[in-house]
């Protein structure tokens, strides 16, 4: 296995005790919060595999809740995440799932409020890193290591080209891109990781592209 830096070996600066069960879990929670776009009122968190067996002792529970509160992995407030969630009006439920999953450190997070809800599946892959493998039923891969945008669009000819053209015209380089759809001709989703954060004015241009339903920015 090749590592790109010493941090891939020793892991990130974080609140312990485990990089995979704590820092990785916090990243999953934080990505859920960023994708949802605001503080949810409730969260139902289903844990699988090793997460389900050790989440209380390894701090996976407080880490995910801390992420949902938009805390970074090194934020000292993670230790008081349950109390801070209660103060913020966030109700949290954990469910230990016995079914099999593709990865031992898997969490399915369902969050929402009075207006809408949102669901994702995330895995902690070690060294404090995490990946999102499903968003609202769309299968994909999102690392969270680079700035990214999530684009919900109608599955129509030209939708992808309209988005990539805007990025190219503004000299935004794409590092990774995936497209997922549930059914032909219906809603689809693009995940685009870029080398730099996309400015707000370009985000507005993307939202105005043909067949685009919504665009969400995700920071590192």
PDB file of C-alpha atoms in Angstrom:
ATOM      1  CA  UNK A   1       0.000   0.000   0.000  1.00  0.00           C
ATOM      2  CA  UNK A   2       1.310   3.448  -0.934  1.00  0.00           C
ATOM      3  CA  UNK A   3       0.827   6.524   1.250  1.00  0.00           C
ATOM      4  CA  UNK A   4       0.822  10.059  -0.079  1.00  0.00           C
ATOM      5  CA  UNK A   5       1.976  11.673   3.165  1.00  0.00           C
ATOM      6  CA  UNK A   6       2.942  10.946   6.755  1.00  0.00           C
ATOM      7  CA  UNK A   7      -0.635  11.837   7.765  1.00  0.00           C
ATOM      8  CA  UNK A   8      -1.899   8.787   5.843  1.00  0.00           C
ATOM      9  CA  UNK A   9       0.207   6.686   8.234  1.00  0.00           C
ATOM     10  CA  UNK A  10      -0.277   8.365  11.613  1.00  0.00           C
ATOM     11  CA  UNK A  11      -3.761   9.728  10.989  1.00  0.00           C
ATOM     12  CA  UNK A  12      -5.182  13.226  11.490  1.00  0.00           C
ATOM     13  CA  UNK A  13      -5.214  15.592  14.443  1.00  0.00           C
ATOM     14  CA  UNK A  14      -8.377  14.486  16.201  1.00  0.00           C
ATOM     15  CA  UNK A  15     -10.311  13.795  19.352  1.00  0.00           C
ATOM     16  CA  UNK A  16      -9.577  10.109  20.181  1.00  0.00           C
ATOM     17  CA  UNK A  17      -9.507   7.289  20.732  1.00  0.00           C
ATOM     18  CA  UNK A  18      -9.628   5.823  17.201  1.00  0.00           C
ATOM     19  CA  UNK A  19      -8.930   7.356  13.804  1.00  0.00           C
ATOM     20  CA  UNK A  20     -11.348   5.053  12.010  1.00  0.00           C
ATOM     21  CA  UNK A  21     -14.071   4.889  14.678  1.00  0.00           C
ATOM     22  CA  UNK A  22     -13.848   8.513  15.815  1.00  0.00           C
ATOM     23  CA  UNK A  23     -12.286  10.829  13.223  1.00  0.00           C
ATOM     24  CA  UNK A  24     -13.721   8.919  10.268  1.00  0.00           C
ATOM     25  CA  UNK A  25     -17.135   8.828  11.919  1.00  0.00           C
ATOM     26  CA  UNK A  26     -17.012  12.573  12.576  1.00  0.00           C
ATOM     27  CA  UNK A  27     -16.236  13.174   8.898  1.00  0.00           C
ATOM     28  CA  UNK A  28     -19.274  11.113   7.875  1.00  0.00           C
ATOM     29  CA  UNK A  29     -21.489  13.157  10.187  1.00  0.00           C
ATOM     30  CA  UNK A  30     -20.024  16.449   8.990  1.00  0.00           C
ATOM     31  CA  UNK A  31     -20.517  15.535   5.320  1.00  0.00           C
ATOM     32  CA  UNK A  32     -24.143  14.679   6.092  1.00  0.00           C
ATOM     33  CA  UNK A  33     -24.572  18.108   7.681  1.00  0.00           C
ATOM     34  CA  UNK A  34     -22.914  19.880   4.743  1.00  0.00           C
ATOM     35  CA  UNK A  35     -24.982  18.036   2.162  1.00  0.00           C
ATOM     36  CA  UNK A  36     -28.200  18.687   4.048  1.00  0.00           C
ATOM     37  CA  UNK A  37     -27.241  22.344   4.217  1.00  0.00           C
ATOM     38  CA  UNK A  38     -28.507  23.209   7.683  1.00  0.00           C
ATOM     39  CA  UNK A  39     -28.878  21.946  11.242  1.00  0.00           C
ATOM     40  CA  UNK A  40     -31.333  19.023  11.283  1.00  0.00           C
ATOM     41  CA  UNK A  41     -33.928  18.607  14.018  1.00  0.00           C
ATOM     42  CA  UNK A  42     -33.640  14.837  14.190  1.00  0.00           C
ATOM     43  CA  UNK A  43     -31.175  12.113  13.244  1.00  0.00           C
ATOM     44  CA  UNK A  44     -31.562   8.357  13.020  1.00  0.00           C
ATOM     45  CA  UNK A  45     -28.173   6.642  12.769  1.00  0.00           C
ATOM     46  CA  UNK A  46     -27.947   2.984  11.780  1.00  0.00           C
ATOM     47  CA  UNK A  47     -24.601   1.336  12.520  1.00  0.00           C
ATOM     48  CA  UNK A  48     -23.233  -1.820  10.898  1.00  0.00           C
ATOM     49  CA  UNK A  49     -20.345  -4.208  11.510  1.00  0.00           C
ATOM     50  CA  UNK A  50     -17.599  -2.994  13.807  1.00  0.00           C
ATOM     51  CA  UNK A  51     -19.333   0.349  14.247  1.00  0.00           C
ATOM     52  CA  UNK A  52     -22.382  -1.402  15.703  1.00  0.00           C
ATOM     53  CA  UNK A  53     -20.324  -3.498  18.100  1.00  0.00           C
ATOM     54  CA  UNK A  54     -17.966  -0.857  19.506  1.00  0.00           C
ATOM     55  CA  UNK A  55     -19.544   2.536  18.846  1.00  0.00           C
ATOM     56  CA  UNK A  56     -19.980   3.527  22.491  1.00  0.00           C
ATOM     57  CA  UNK A  57     -16.539   2.501  23.716  1.00  0.00           C
ATOM     58  CA  UNK A  58     -14.728   3.991  20.717  1.00  0.00           C
ATOM     59  CA  UNK A  59     -16.670   7.242  20.653  1.00  0.00           C
ATOM     60  CA  UNK A  60     -18.291   6.661  17.271  1.00  0.00           C
ATOM     61  CA  UNK A  61     -21.615   7.938  18.585  1.00  0.00           C
ATOM     62  CA  UNK A  62     -20.348  11.277  19.908  1.00  0.00           C
ATOM     63  CA  UNK A  63     -18.169  11.690  16.802  1.00  0.00           C
ATOM     64  CA  UNK A  64     -21.088  11.332  14.378  1.00  0.00           C
ATOM     65  CA  UNK A  65     -23.242  13.677  16.444  1.00  0.00           C
ATOM     66  CA  UNK A  66     -20.357  16.152  16.597  1.00  0.00           C
ATOM     67  CA  UNK A  67     -20.114  15.996  12.814  1.00  0.00           C
ATOM     68  CA  UNK A  68     -23.848  16.658  12.516  1.00  0.00           C
ATOM     69  CA  UNK A  69     -23.235  19.758  14.649  1.00  0.00           C
ATOM     70  CA  UNK A  70     -20.621  20.787  12.045  1.00  0.00           C
ATOM     71  CA  UNK A  71     -17.610  20.164  14.312  1.00  0.00           C
ATOM     72  CA  UNK A  72     -14.228  19.252  12.819  1.00  0.00           C
ATOM     73  CA  UNK A  73     -12.417  16.075  13.902  1.00  0.00           C
ATOM     74  CA  UNK A  74     -10.127  18.047  16.228  1.00  0.00           C
ATOM     75  CA  UNK A  75     -12.882  20.079  17.889  1.00  0.00           C
ATOM     76  CA  UNK A  76     -12.842  19.614  21.667  1.00  0.00           C
ATOM     77  CA  UNK A  77     -16.621  20.079  21.755  1.00  0.00           C
ATOM     78  CA  UNK A  78     -17.094  16.601  20.285  1.00  0.00           C
ATOM     79  CA  UNK A  79     -16.745  15.190  23.810  1.00  0.00           C
ATOM     80  CA  UNK A  80     -19.922  17.067  24.812  1.00  0.00           C
ATOM     81  CA  UNK A  81     -21.743  16.414  21.519  1.00  0.00           C
ATOM     82  CA  UNK A  82     -24.797  14.771  23.080  1.00  0.00           C
ATOM     83  CA  UNK A  83     -25.394  17.651  25.473  1.00  0.00           C
ATOM     84  CA  UNK A  84     -24.772  20.255  22.765  1.00  0.00           C
ATOM     85  CA  UNK A  85     -27.131  18.426  20.392  1.00  0.00           C
ATOM     86  CA  UNK A  86     -29.875  18.529  23.016  1.00  0.00           C
ATOM     87  CA  UNK A  87     -29.282  22.233  23.546  1.00  0.00           C
ATOM     88  CA  UNK A  88     -29.461  22.762  19.765  1.00  0.00           C
ATOM     89  CA  UNK A  89     -32.781  20.919  19.538  1.00  0.00           C
ATOM     90  CA  UNK A  90     -31.325  17.905  17.722  1.00  0.00           C
ATOM     91  CA  UNK A  91     -32.879  14.559  18.713  1.00  0.00           C
ATOM     92  CA  UNK A  92     -30.630  11.564  18.000  1.00  0.00           C
ATOM     93  CA  UNK A  93     -31.399   7.837  17.834  1.00  0.00           C
ATOM     94  CA  UNK A  94     -28.798   5.083  17.321  1.00  0.00           C
ATOM     95  CA  UNK A  95     -29.741   1.670  15.936  1.00  0.00           C
ATOM     96  CA  UNK A  96     -27.404  -1.337  15.965  1.00  0.00           C
ATOM     97  CA  UNK A  97     -27.988  -3.252  12.730  1.00  0.00           C
ATOM     98  CA  UNK A  98     -27.228  -6.966  12.557  1.00  0.00           C
ATOM     99  CA  UNK A  99     -27.364  -7.237   8.763  1.00  0.00           C
ATOM    100  CA  UNK A 100     -24.256  -7.480   6.605  1.00  0.00           C
ATOM    101  CA  UNK A 101     -22.665  -4.448   4.952  1.00  0.00           C
ATOM    102  CA  UNK A 102     -19.992  -4.034   2.287  1.00  0.00           C
ATOM    103  CA  UNK A 103     -17.606  -2.432   4.794  1.00  0.00           C
ATOM    104  CA  UNK A 104     -17.168  -3.144   8.538  1.00  0.00           C
ATOM    105  CA  UNK A 105     -17.290   0.539   9.521  1.00  0.00           C
ATOM    106  CA  UNK A 106     -20.571   1.602   7.929  1.00  0.00           C
ATOM    107  CA  UNK A 107     -23.154   4.143   9.046  1.00  0.00           C
ATOM    108  CA  UNK A 108     -26.457   5.024   7.417  1.00  0.00           C
ATOM    109  CA  UNK A 109     -27.513   8.484   8.557  1.00  0.00           C
ATOM    110  CA  UNK A 110     -31.061   9.764   8.164  1.00  0.00           C
ATOM    111  CA  UNK A 111     -31.615  13.396   9.110  1.00  0.00           C
ATOM    112  CA  UNK A 112     -34.387  15.927   8.684  1.00  0.00           C
ATOM    113  CA  UNK A 113     -36.606  18.682   9.995  1.00  0.00           C
ATOM    114  CA  UNK A 114     -40.166  19.886   9.404  1.00  0.00           C
ATOM    115  CA  UNK A 115     -39.428  20.705   5.752  1.00  0.00           C
ATOM    116  CA  UNK A 116     -37.398  17.815   4.328  1.00  0.00           C
ATOM    117  CA  UNK A 117     -35.230  14.814   5.077  1.00  0.00           C
ATOM    118  CA  UNK A 118     -31.971  13.422   3.760  1.00  0.00           C
ATOM    119  CA  UNK A 119     -30.154  10.079   3.842  1.00  0.00           C
ATOM    120  CA  UNK A 120     -26.628   8.906   3.147  1.00  0.00           C
ATOM    121  CA  UNK A 121     -24.383   5.906   3.710  1.00  0.00           C
ATOM    122  CA  UNK A 122     -20.797   6.501   4.784  1.00  0.00           C
ATOM    123  CA  UNK A 123     -17.827   4.269   5.499  1.00  0.00           C
ATOM    124  CA  UNK A 124     -14.735   4.995   7.583  1.00  0.00           C
ATOM    125  CA  UNK A 125     -11.734   3.645   5.663  1.00  0.00           C
ATOM    126  CA  UNK A 126      -8.964   4.218   8.212  1.00  0.00           C
ATOM    127  CA  UNK A 127      -6.563   7.006   9.091  1.00  0.00           C
ATOM    128  CA  UNK A 128      -9.446   9.351   9.834  1.00  0.00           C
ATOM    129  CA  UNK A 129     -10.698   9.173   6.246  1.00  0.00           C
ATOM    130  CA  UNK A 130     -14.249   8.510   5.141  1.00  0.00           C
ATOM    131  CA  UNK A 131     -16.200   7.992   1.957  1.00  0.00           C
ATOM    132  CA  UNK A 132     -19.845   8.502   1.130  1.00  0.00           C
ATOM    133  CA  UNK A 133     -21.174   5.589  -0.925  1.00  0.00           C
ATOM    134  CA  UNK A 134     -24.854   6.480  -1.241  1.00  0.00           C
ATOM    135  CA  UNK A 135     -26.923   9.672  -1.146  1.00  0.00           C
ATOM    136  CA  UNK A 136     -30.729   9.535  -1.150  1.00  0.00           C
ATOM    137  CA  UNK A 137     -30.624   6.185  -2.906  1.00  0.00           C
ATOM    138  CA  UNK A 138     -28.015   7.179  -5.515  1.00  0.00           C
ATOM    139  CA  UNK A 139     -24.911   4.972  -5.409  1.00  0.00           C
ATOM    140  CA  UNK A 140     -21.668   6.943  -5.791  1.00  0.00           C
ATOM    141  CA  UNK A 141     -18.315   7.683  -4.187  1.00  0.00           C
ATOM    142  CA  UNK A 142     -17.453  10.926  -2.419  1.00  0.00           C
ATOM    143  CA  UNK A 143     -14.178  11.132  -0.497  1.00  0.00           C
ATOM    144  CA  UNK A 144     -14.600  14.478   1.228  1.00  0.00           C
ATOM    145  CA  UNK A 145     -10.857  15.096   0.807  1.00  0.00           C
ATOM    146  CA  UNK A 146     -11.331  17.744  -1.882  1.00  0.00           C
ATOM    147  CA  UNK A 147     -13.859  20.502  -2.565  1.00  0.00           C
ATOM    148  CA  UNK A 148     -16.842  19.052  -4.383  1.00  0.00           C
ATOM    149  CA  UNK A 149     -20.286  19.786  -5.719  1.00  0.00           C
ATOM    150  CA  UNK A 150     -23.337  17.562  -5.713  1.00  0.00           C
ATOM    151  CA  UNK A 151     -25.624  18.240  -8.672  1.00  0.00           C
ATOM    152  CA  UNK A 152     -29.161  16.856  -8.808  1.00  0.00           C
ATOM    153  CA  UNK A 153     -30.486  16.994 -12.357  1.00  0.00           C
ATOM    154  CA  UNK A 154     -32.962  15.551 -14.803  1.00  0.00           C
ATOM    155  CA  UNK A 155     -31.517  12.644 -16.774  1.00  0.00           C
ATOM    156  CA  UNK A 156     -31.523  14.483 -20.098  1.00  0.00           C
ATOM    157  CA  UNK A 157     -29.130  14.924 -22.990  1.00  0.00           C
ATOM    158  CA  UNK A 158     -26.789  17.859 -22.383  1.00  0.00           C
ATOM    159  CA  UNK A 159     -27.189  18.131 -18.604  1.00  0.00           C
ATOM    160  CA  UNK A 160     -23.673  16.907 -17.847  1.00  0.00           C
ATOM    161  CA  UNK A 161     -22.121  18.947 -20.655  1.00  0.00           C
ATOM    162  CA  UNK A 162     -23.811  22.140 -19.428  1.00  0.00           C
ATOM    163  CA  UNK A 163     -22.219  21.746 -15.986  1.00  0.00           C
ATOM    164  CA  UNK A 164     -18.738  20.764 -17.161  1.00  0.00           C
ATOM    165  CA  UNK A 165     -18.750  23.610 -19.705  1.00  0.00           C
ATOM    166  CA  UNK A 166     -19.336  26.181 -16.962  1.00  0.00           C
ATOM    167  CA  UNK A 167     -16.460  24.702 -14.948  1.00  0.00           C
ATOM    168  CA  UNK A 168     -14.151  24.661 -17.981  1.00  0.00           C
ATOM    169  CA  UNK A 169     -15.021  28.254 -18.927  1.00  0.00           C
ATOM    170  CA  UNK A 170     -14.029  29.310 -15.405  1.00  0.00           C
ATOM    171  CA  UNK A 171     -10.837  27.222 -15.379  1.00  0.00           C
ATOM    172  CA  UNK A 172     -12.102  24.880 -12.641  1.00  0.00           C
ATOM    173  CA  UNK A 173     -10.299  21.547 -12.951  1.00  0.00           C
ATOM    174  CA  UNK A 174     -12.187  18.312 -12.223  1.00  0.00           C
ATOM    175  CA  UNK A 175     -10.276  15.728 -10.199  1.00  0.00           C
ATOM    176  CA  UNK A 176     -13.006  13.097  -9.959  1.00  0.00           C
ATOM    177  CA  UNK A 177     -16.528  12.804 -11.318  1.00  0.00           C
ATOM    178  CA  UNK A 178     -19.337  10.260 -11.073  1.00  0.00           C
ATOM    179  CA  UNK A 179     -22.892  10.168 -12.347  1.00  0.00           C
ATOM    180  CA  UNK A 180     -25.596   7.980 -10.831  1.00  0.00           C
ATOM    181  CA  UNK A 181     -29.237   7.458 -11.736  1.00  0.00           C
ATOM    182  CA  UNK A 182     -31.977   5.227 -10.412  1.00  0.00           C
ATOM    183  CA  UNK A 183     -34.060   5.069 -13.590  1.00  0.00           C
ATOM    184  CA  UNK A 184     -33.485   6.120 -17.177  1.00  0.00           C
ATOM    185  CA  UNK A 185     -34.913   9.537 -17.995  1.00  0.00           C
ATOM    186  CA  UNK A 186     -35.705  10.505 -14.401  1.00  0.00           C
ATOM    187  CA  UNK A 187     -33.597  12.187 -11.701  1.00  0.00           C
ATOM    188  CA  UNK A 188     -29.832  11.662 -11.668  1.00  0.00           C
ATOM    189  CA  UNK A 189     -26.950  12.909  -9.572  1.00  0.00           C
ATOM    190  CA  UNK A 190     -23.460  14.156 -10.372  1.00  0.00           C
ATOM    191  CA  UNK A 191     -20.622  14.215  -7.861  1.00  0.00           C
ATOM    192  CA  UNK A 192     -17.750  16.416  -9.029  1.00  0.00           C
ATOM    193  CA  UNK A 193     -14.568  16.828  -6.968  1.00  0.00           C
ATOM    194  CA  UNK A 194     -12.459  19.829  -7.975  1.00  0.00           C
ATOM    195  CA  UNK A 195      -8.967  21.164  -7.285  1.00  0.00           C
ATOM    196  CA  UNK A 196     -10.322  24.346  -5.727  1.00  0.00           C
ATOM    197  CA  UNK A 197     -13.449  25.623  -4.053  1.00  0.00           C
ATOM    198  CA  UNK A 198     -16.039  26.860  -6.537  1.00  0.00           C
ATOM    199  CA  UNK A 199     -16.923  30.542  -5.938  1.00  0.00           C
ATOM    200  CA  UNK A 200     -20.516  31.538  -5.209  1.00  0.00           C
ATOM    201  CA  UNK A 201     -20.999  33.314  -8.534  1.00  0.00           C
ATOM    202  CA  UNK A 202     -20.048  30.165 -10.441  1.00  0.00           C
ATOM    203  CA  UNK A 203     -22.393  28.138  -8.233  1.00  0.00           C
ATOM    204  CA  UNK A 204     -25.203  30.489  -9.302  1.00  0.00           C
ATOM    205  CA  UNK A 205     -24.291  29.908 -12.956  1.00  0.00           C
ATOM    206  CA  UNK A 206     -24.421  26.152 -12.409  1.00  0.00           C
ATOM    207  CA  UNK A 207     -27.863  26.397 -10.811  1.00  0.00           C
ATOM    208  CA  UNK A 208     -29.093  28.145 -13.951  1.00  0.00           C
ATOM    209  CA  UNK A 209     -27.941  25.399 -16.313  1.00  0.00           C
ATOM    210  CA  UNK A 210     -30.544  23.472 -18.282  1.00  0.00           C
ATOM    211  CA  UNK A 211     -32.039  20.412 -16.549  1.00  0.00           C
ATOM    212  CA  UNK A 212     -30.311  21.232 -13.226  1.00  0.00           C
ATOM    213  CA  UNK A 213     -32.526  20.893 -10.140  1.00  0.00           C
ATOM    214  CA  UNK A 214     -30.088  21.802  -7.335  1.00  0.00           C
ATOM    215  CA  UNK A 215     -26.386  22.291  -6.661  1.00  0.00           C
ATOM    216  CA  UNK A 216     -24.715  21.853  -3.261  1.00  0.00           C
ATOM    217  CA  UNK A 217     -21.129  22.783  -2.446  1.00  0.00           C
ATOM    218  CA  UNK A 218     -19.018  20.656  -0.112  1.00  0.00           C
ATOM    219  CA  UNK A 219     -15.819  22.080   1.383  1.00  0.00           C
ATOM    220  CA  UNK A 220     -12.820  20.045   2.532  1.00  0.00           C
TER     221      UNK A 220
END
